[in-house]
XYZ file of C-alpha atoms in Angstrom:
434
model
C 84.834 140.909 88.667
C 87.615 140.608 91.272
C 88.691 144.167 90.499
C 85.126 145.406 91.070
C 84.952 143.589 94.431
C 88.263 145.136 95.483
C 86.992 148.617 94.594
C 83.785 147.990 96.543
C 85.723 146.878 99.609
C 88.009 149.903 99.345
C 84.978 152.198 99.103
C 83.450 150.522 102.161
C 86.681 151.020 104.087
C 86.782 154.705 103.109
C 83.165 155.077 104.195
C 83.911 153.526 107.580
C 86.811 155.900 108.112
C 84.631 158.874 107.181
C 81.918 157.698 109.589
C 84.489 157.377 112.419
C 85.667 160.896 111.701
C 82.122 162.223 111.858
C 81.421 160.505 115.176
C 84.400 162.217 116.842
C 84.002 165.668 115.274
C 82.082 168.503 117.044
C 81.443 170.091 113.659
C 79.841 166.856 112.434
C 77.606 166.681 115.520
C 76.523 170.266 114.894
C 75.601 169.346 111.347
C 73.645 166.317 112.571
C 71.739 168.659 114.882
C 71.005 171.009 111.980
C 69.739 168.079 109.918
C 67.322 167.123 112.686
C 66.154 170.722 113.038
C 65.715 171.037 109.257
C 63.617 167.867 109.141
C 61.429 168.958 112.068
C 60.940 172.392 110.532
C 60.031 170.787 107.198
C 57.613 168.406 108.944
C 55.660 171.179 110.655
C 55.799 173.434 107.575
C 54.479 170.644 105.328
C 51.724 169.901 107.826
C 50.584 173.527 107.669
C 51.238 174.204 103.982
C 49.790 170.943 102.627
C 46.092 171.704 103.238
C 46.560 175.314 102.099
C 48.218 174.314 98.829
C 45.607 171.637 98.230
C 42.816 174.167 98.749
C 44.464 176.729 96.444
C 45.497 174.368 93.636
C 42.466 172.042 93.544
C 39.927 173.210 90.907
C 36.155 172.960 91.378
C 34.848 169.435 90.866
C 32.703 170.426 87.880
C 35.609 171.885 85.868
C 37.009 169.558 83.185
C 39.012 171.902 80.914
C 42.748 171.581 80.298
C 43.756 174.043 83.050
C 41.694 172.122 85.610
C 43.291 168.850 84.536
C 46.752 170.430 84.830
C 45.955 171.642 88.368
C 44.801 168.153 89.358
C 48.035 166.786 87.896
C 50.072 169.137 90.094
C 48.148 167.973 93.173
C 49.483 164.428 92.932
C 52.980 165.738 93.741
C 51.983 167.084 97.164
C 53.539 164.066 98.993
C 56.942 165.406 97.849
C 56.448 168.556 99.915
C 58.101 167.177 103.084
C 61.391 165.885 101.579
C 61.751 168.908 99.304
C 61.212 171.348 102.186
C 63.721 169.369 104.251
C 66.189 169.620 101.355
C 65.648 173.400 101.097
C 66.040 173.979 104.853
C 69.138 171.762 104.879
C 70.649 173.796 102.046
C 70.205 176.947 104.122
C 71.771 175.192 107.115
C 74.706 174.140 104.952
C 75.613 177.757 104.294
C 75.665 178.388 108.044
C 77.883 175.376 108.859
C 80.359 176.149 106.092
C 80.695 179.728 107.296
C 81.180 178.639 110.938
C 83.191 175.423 110.625
C 84.498 175.541 107.072
C 83.018 172.078 106.467
C 79.627 170.764 105.374
C 80.168 167.124 104.443
C 77.615 165.755 106.919
C 74.884 168.176 105.981
C 75.611 167.655 102.269
C 75.129 163.934 102.879
C 71.813 164.729 104.577
C 70.679 166.721 101.535
C 71.346 163.734 99.318
C 69.430 161.475 101.720
C 66.396 163.767 101.492
C 66.560 163.533 97.678
C 66.655 159.746 98.027
C 63.502 159.899 100.193
C 61.832 162.084 97.557
C 62.672 159.502 94.878
C 61.165 156.695 96.976
C 57.962 158.683 97.593
C 57.733 159.513 93.884
C 57.953 155.870 92.849
C 55.832 154.437 95.658
C 52.981 156.957 95.966
C 52.881 159.148 92.855
C 53.850 157.243 89.718
C 51.017 154.962 88.587
C 52.166 154.003 85.087
C 53.497 150.394 85.276
C 56.465 151.043 82.980
C 57.532 154.233 84.763
C 57.112 152.570 88.147
C 59.367 149.733 86.948
C 61.981 152.264 85.816
C 61.715 154.121 89.096
C 61.989 151.011 91.240
C 65.009 149.510 89.501
C 66.791 152.599 88.132
C 65.749 155.864 89.809
C 65.766 154.638 93.422
C 69.101 152.764 93.099
C 70.673 155.795 91.383
C 69.364 158.069 94.151
C 70.820 155.686 96.758
C 74.208 155.691 95.004
C 74.077 159.484 94.773
C 73.325 159.713 98.501
C 76.399 157.559 99.196
C 78.538 159.616 96.820
C 79.273 156.704 94.468
C 77.676 157.973 91.264
C 80.921 159.193 89.673
C 82.596 155.814 90.068
C 79.520 153.943 88.771
C 79.217 156.266 85.759
C 82.876 155.723 84.827
C 82.468 151.959 85.220
C 79.300 151.820 83.068
C 80.897 154.032 80.424
C 83.750 151.520 80.178
C 81.411 148.580 79.521
C 80.478 148.264 75.835
C 77.997 146.179 73.871
C 79.039 145.357 70.308
C 76.598 144.543 67.496
C 78.571 144.022 64.310
C 80.346 147.288 63.551
C 78.263 149.272 66.052
C 79.297 149.597 69.705
C 77.281 151.068 72.567
C 78.356 151.763 76.088
C 76.131 150.418 78.825
C 75.848 153.964 80.154
C 74.340 155.200 76.866
C 71.872 152.297 76.883
C 70.786 153.090 80.452
C 70.512 156.771 79.578
C 68.440 155.900 76.502
C 66.081 153.636 78.471
C 65.495 156.307 81.102
C 65.084 159.143 78.602
C 62.896 156.990 76.341
C 60.613 155.976 79.192
C 60.147 159.548 80.355
C 59.760 160.989 76.833
C 57.218 158.457 75.655
C 55.285 158.672 78.925
C 55.110 162.442 78.461
C 54.183 161.859 74.831
C 51.335 159.548 75.776
C 50.076 161.996 78.392
C 50.280 164.867 75.885
C 48.522 162.757 73.280
C 45.679 161.961 75.701
C 45.263 165.644 76.528
C 45.300 166.733 72.886
C 42.874 163.942 71.909
C 40.456 164.998 74.665
C 40.699 168.654 73.593
C 40.160 167.900 69.898
C 37.311 165.503 70.713
C 35.443 168.342 72.451
C 35.450 170.523 69.307
C 31.926 169.762 68.167
C 32.152 172.296 65.315
C 34.470 169.909 63.448
C 33.169 166.927 61.501
C 33.793 163.559 63.236
C 36.167 162.519 60.440
C 38.120 165.767 60.774
C 38.403 165.310 64.550
C 39.694 161.754 64.109
C 42.220 162.875 61.492
C 43.421 165.728 63.732
C 43.849 163.326 66.661
C 45.913 160.935 64.506
C 48.033 163.792 63.141
C 48.712 165.098 66.650
C 49.670 161.591 67.801
C 52.147 161.160 64.936
C 53.652 164.614 65.542
C 54.044 164.083 69.318
C 55.645 160.652 69.137
C 57.744 161.629 66.116
C 59.188 164.554 68.056
C 59.801 162.279 71.069
C 61.654 159.776 68.866
C 63.875 162.451 67.288
C 64.665 163.923 70.707
C 65.552 160.466 72.041
C 67.904 159.860 69.110
C 69.586 163.191 69.861
C 69.966 162.315 73.562
C 71.521 158.953 72.728
C 73.888 160.569 70.234
C 72.701 158.512 67.248
C 73.188 160.156 63.858
C 69.938 160.686 61.990
C 71.823 160.456 58.672
C 72.823 156.863 59.340
C 69.267 156.125 60.412
C 67.958 157.540 57.130
C 70.209 155.236 55.098
C 69.309 152.228 57.233
C 65.619 153.133 57.172
C 65.654 153.415 53.380
C 67.172 149.959 53.012
C 64.685 148.455 55.464
C 61.811 150.296 53.799
C 62.597 148.831 50.380
C 62.735 145.339 51.857
C 59.572 145.673 53.889
C 57.644 147.423 51.137
C 57.201 144.219 49.170
C 55.951 142.284 52.163
C 53.784 145.004 53.732
C 51.861 146.241 50.712
C 48.517 145.391 52.317
C 49.378 147.283 55.494
C 50.454 150.328 53.469
C 47.276 150.106 51.384
C 45.115 149.934 54.513
C 46.953 152.885 56.057
C 46.460 155.059 52.960
C 42.822 153.936 52.720
C 42.330 154.997 56.355
C 43.700 158.463 55.609
C 41.356 158.757 52.585
C 38.373 157.730 54.710
C 39.215 160.353 57.331
C 39.683 163.070 54.715
C 36.567 162.314 52.668
C 34.318 161.342 55.573
C 32.595 158.522 53.671
C 32.388 156.564 56.912
C 33.295 157.701 60.395
C 32.902 156.701 64.025
C 29.226 156.326 64.930
C 27.994 155.399 61.433
C 26.054 152.192 60.859
C 27.452 150.578 57.713
C 26.979 147.382 55.734
C 29.756 146.122 53.482
C 29.390 144.171 50.277
C 30.660 141.076 52.074
C 27.765 141.143 54.542
C 29.575 142.697 57.520
C 27.294 145.216 59.229
C 27.528 147.227 62.425
C 28.293 150.569 64.016
C 31.823 151.904 63.585
C 33.149 152.273 67.132
C 36.832 152.851 66.325
C 38.997 153.658 63.324
C 42.690 152.753 63.506
C 45.539 153.178 61.040
C 44.929 149.671 59.675
C 41.262 148.822 60.128
C 37.838 149.929 61.291
C 36.094 148.125 64.141
C 32.384 147.461 63.726
C 30.159 146.595 66.662
C 27.159 144.464 65.747
C 23.804 144.807 67.493
C 24.578 141.693 69.574
C 27.812 143.195 70.943
C 30.384 141.439 68.746
C 33.283 143.351 67.232
C 34.277 142.872 63.602
C 37.663 144.147 62.388
C 37.336 145.311 58.782
C 40.454 146.431 56.839
C 40.255 150.045 55.682
C 40.862 148.949 52.100
C 37.449 147.225 52.042
C 35.746 150.597 52.466
C 37.504 151.877 49.335
C 37.444 148.946 46.884
C 34.024 147.454 47.730
C 30.486 148.796 47.894
C 29.530 150.183 51.299
C 26.026 151.108 52.429
C 26.083 153.846 55.067
C 22.771 153.947 56.900
C 23.666 156.879 59.123
C 25.731 159.853 58.088
C 26.094 162.096 61.151
C 22.695 161.064 62.497
C 20.613 161.484 59.300
C 17.036 160.186 59.174
C 16.214 156.710 57.863
C 12.964 155.212 56.610
C 11.569 151.851 57.670
C 8.297 150.036 57.203
C 6.129 147.787 59.362
C 3.988 145.284 57.383
C 0.627 143.984 58.645
C -2.654 142.516 57.358
C -6.362 142.957 58.039
C -9.348 140.726 57.420
C -11.283 140.801 54.143
C -14.335 141.820 56.198
C -12.681 145.155 57.041
C -13.570 148.501 55.533
C -10.043 149.159 54.272
C -10.761 152.869 53.708
C -10.627 153.374 57.497
C -7.259 151.658 57.988
C -4.736 154.315 56.775
C -6.084 157.095 58.988
C -6.219 154.843 62.078
C -2.698 153.504 61.634
C -1.066 156.823 60.693
C -2.588 158.529 63.743
C -1.414 155.740 66.079
C 2.141 155.648 64.713
C 2.456 159.442 64.706
C 1.996 159.431 68.521
C 5.327 157.580 69.001
C 7.967 160.063 70.130
C 10.764 158.683 67.916
C 8.732 158.890 64.658
C 9.635 161.978 62.620
C 7.342 164.305 60.712
C 10.192 165.566 58.514
C 10.938 164.635 55.758
C 7.588 162.830 55.931
C 5.143 161.605 58.539
C 3.829 158.024 58.818
C 2.363 156.727 55.554
C 0.106 153.656 55.519
C -0.078 152.017 52.065
C -2.123 149.193 50.605
C 0.317 146.590 49.290
C -1.882 143.781 47.954
C -4.471 141.085 48.539
C -3.056 138.011 50.220
C -4.337 134.526 50.753
C -5.605 135.189 54.277
C -6.049 138.963 54.384
C -5.406 142.369 52.857
C -1.731 143.410 53.128
C -0.728 146.888 54.305
C 2.603 148.492 55.302
C 3.233 151.615 57.355
C 6.312 153.597 56.323
C 7.892 155.841 58.964
C 11.049 157.902 59.423
C 13.331 157.829 62.484
C 16.544 159.596 63.376
C 18.820 156.579 63.826
C 19.217 152.933 62.954
C 16.663 150.210 63.622
C 19.055 147.685 65.172
C 19.279 145.637 68.360
C 19.475 148.724 70.584
C 16.778 150.736 68.786
C 13.852 148.417 68.065
C 11.724 150.993 66.272
C 9.827 148.542 64.041
C 8.868 146.411 67.040
C 7.350 149.396 68.840
C 5.507 150.474 65.690
C 4.007 146.988 65.314
C 2.826 147.121 68.930
C 1.139 150.455 68.201
C -0.507 149.023 65.052
C -1.803 145.996 66.963
C -3.303 148.139 69.732
C -4.872 150.559 67.238
C -6.504 147.752 65.248
C -7.842 146.133 68.434
C -9.348 149.423 69.610
C -11.033 149.864 66.204
C -12.403 146.262 66.278
C -10.504 145.447 63.088
C -9.655 141.784 62.800
C -6.088 140.697 62.094
C -6.384 137.541 59.976
C -4.582 134.257 60.304
C -4.553 131.378 57.807
C -7.668 129.180 57.609
C -7.637 125.716 56.078
C -10.696 123.795 54.914
C -10.233 120.043 54.774
C -12.642 118.208 52.475
C -12.875 114.437 52.813
C -14.185 112.738 49.727
C -15.690 109.310 49.883
C -16.484 107.423 53.009
C -15.295 104.031 54.087
C -17.868 101.224 54.385
C -18.888 100.321 57.882
């Protein structure tokens, strides 16, 4: 620690001597003037070019395809225009000063300062991902500041000399920092690429829902697998040693994670066969029922009609009986029971009810229109039921049976047909003496 403090003090002393030399050198003052001119030129150029570039790059608001999204992504980097233009103009000024004075230390320092400003703008105004912003705030900006001061070589050598030992494996702190930075960037790019590919595949309506879900999962595995392999290569870790270690870990975990493996394989089978997919209303043998809103590698998430989510392991869809009420929006049949009074001419009832129910816009005529059937003779009235087909599920969001019953009630009232209710006759035998 004392050695590090001594090096820092020596570097500060060298910096002070360099600053004194710059303050007394005409060549340094000329370079300072060029830096100011470069910044002013960049300021006015950015002010003029910014609106033009925004107008050229920005796609129409209605466009949502991948090219339009890429153009909107480029637009978020417009705040970097000023420091990057200043850097470019300073680089041109550096060639002039080196040809005239044979020195360009001051203007080279200014270039590095402009890169530092670009890093700060990137982290503060452009990066929105919390993890990347954390990396930028505590790694990118400090590194840019050290680079502007010309201390990166010394810091790199110092970090490379520090090692972390884990058993027989040793890592330098520099490799760990490099791995964290590369991993953050790679997996952020992987997540962005995965979102874009998932959105593109999701728009392919010609594919079955199960095929789209399987393609999205395959793309996700391929993207993050490639990112992991690239990260291992950047960190210099041998994939052969990882294969041996992974095999040993896999044997150990295999006994304890059999259920997870079974659920994963069951999920792949479900996606391939399409027995149940996102949007289907299913009921399992255990009583769980709801609409599948999401299918993960381990489980399917069902949403009940009252808004609750039920997590069902994928294996349950394979080893138990599953009733699928909706396969890609197929029609389903329901019935609405009702009764009429024994005084009614029951021959009139089917035509009245079928005509009333057929007027409802959600009732289908194919495969069959409304069918009113006599079901029996009850205690209080004659029992009927109207069967009807709808394209969907009669659940909490789609109360088809309720609307059909309203239509039946109104139709019976208009036809002066009485809807019975239970009557009780109480007979009192014997009277008490007064």
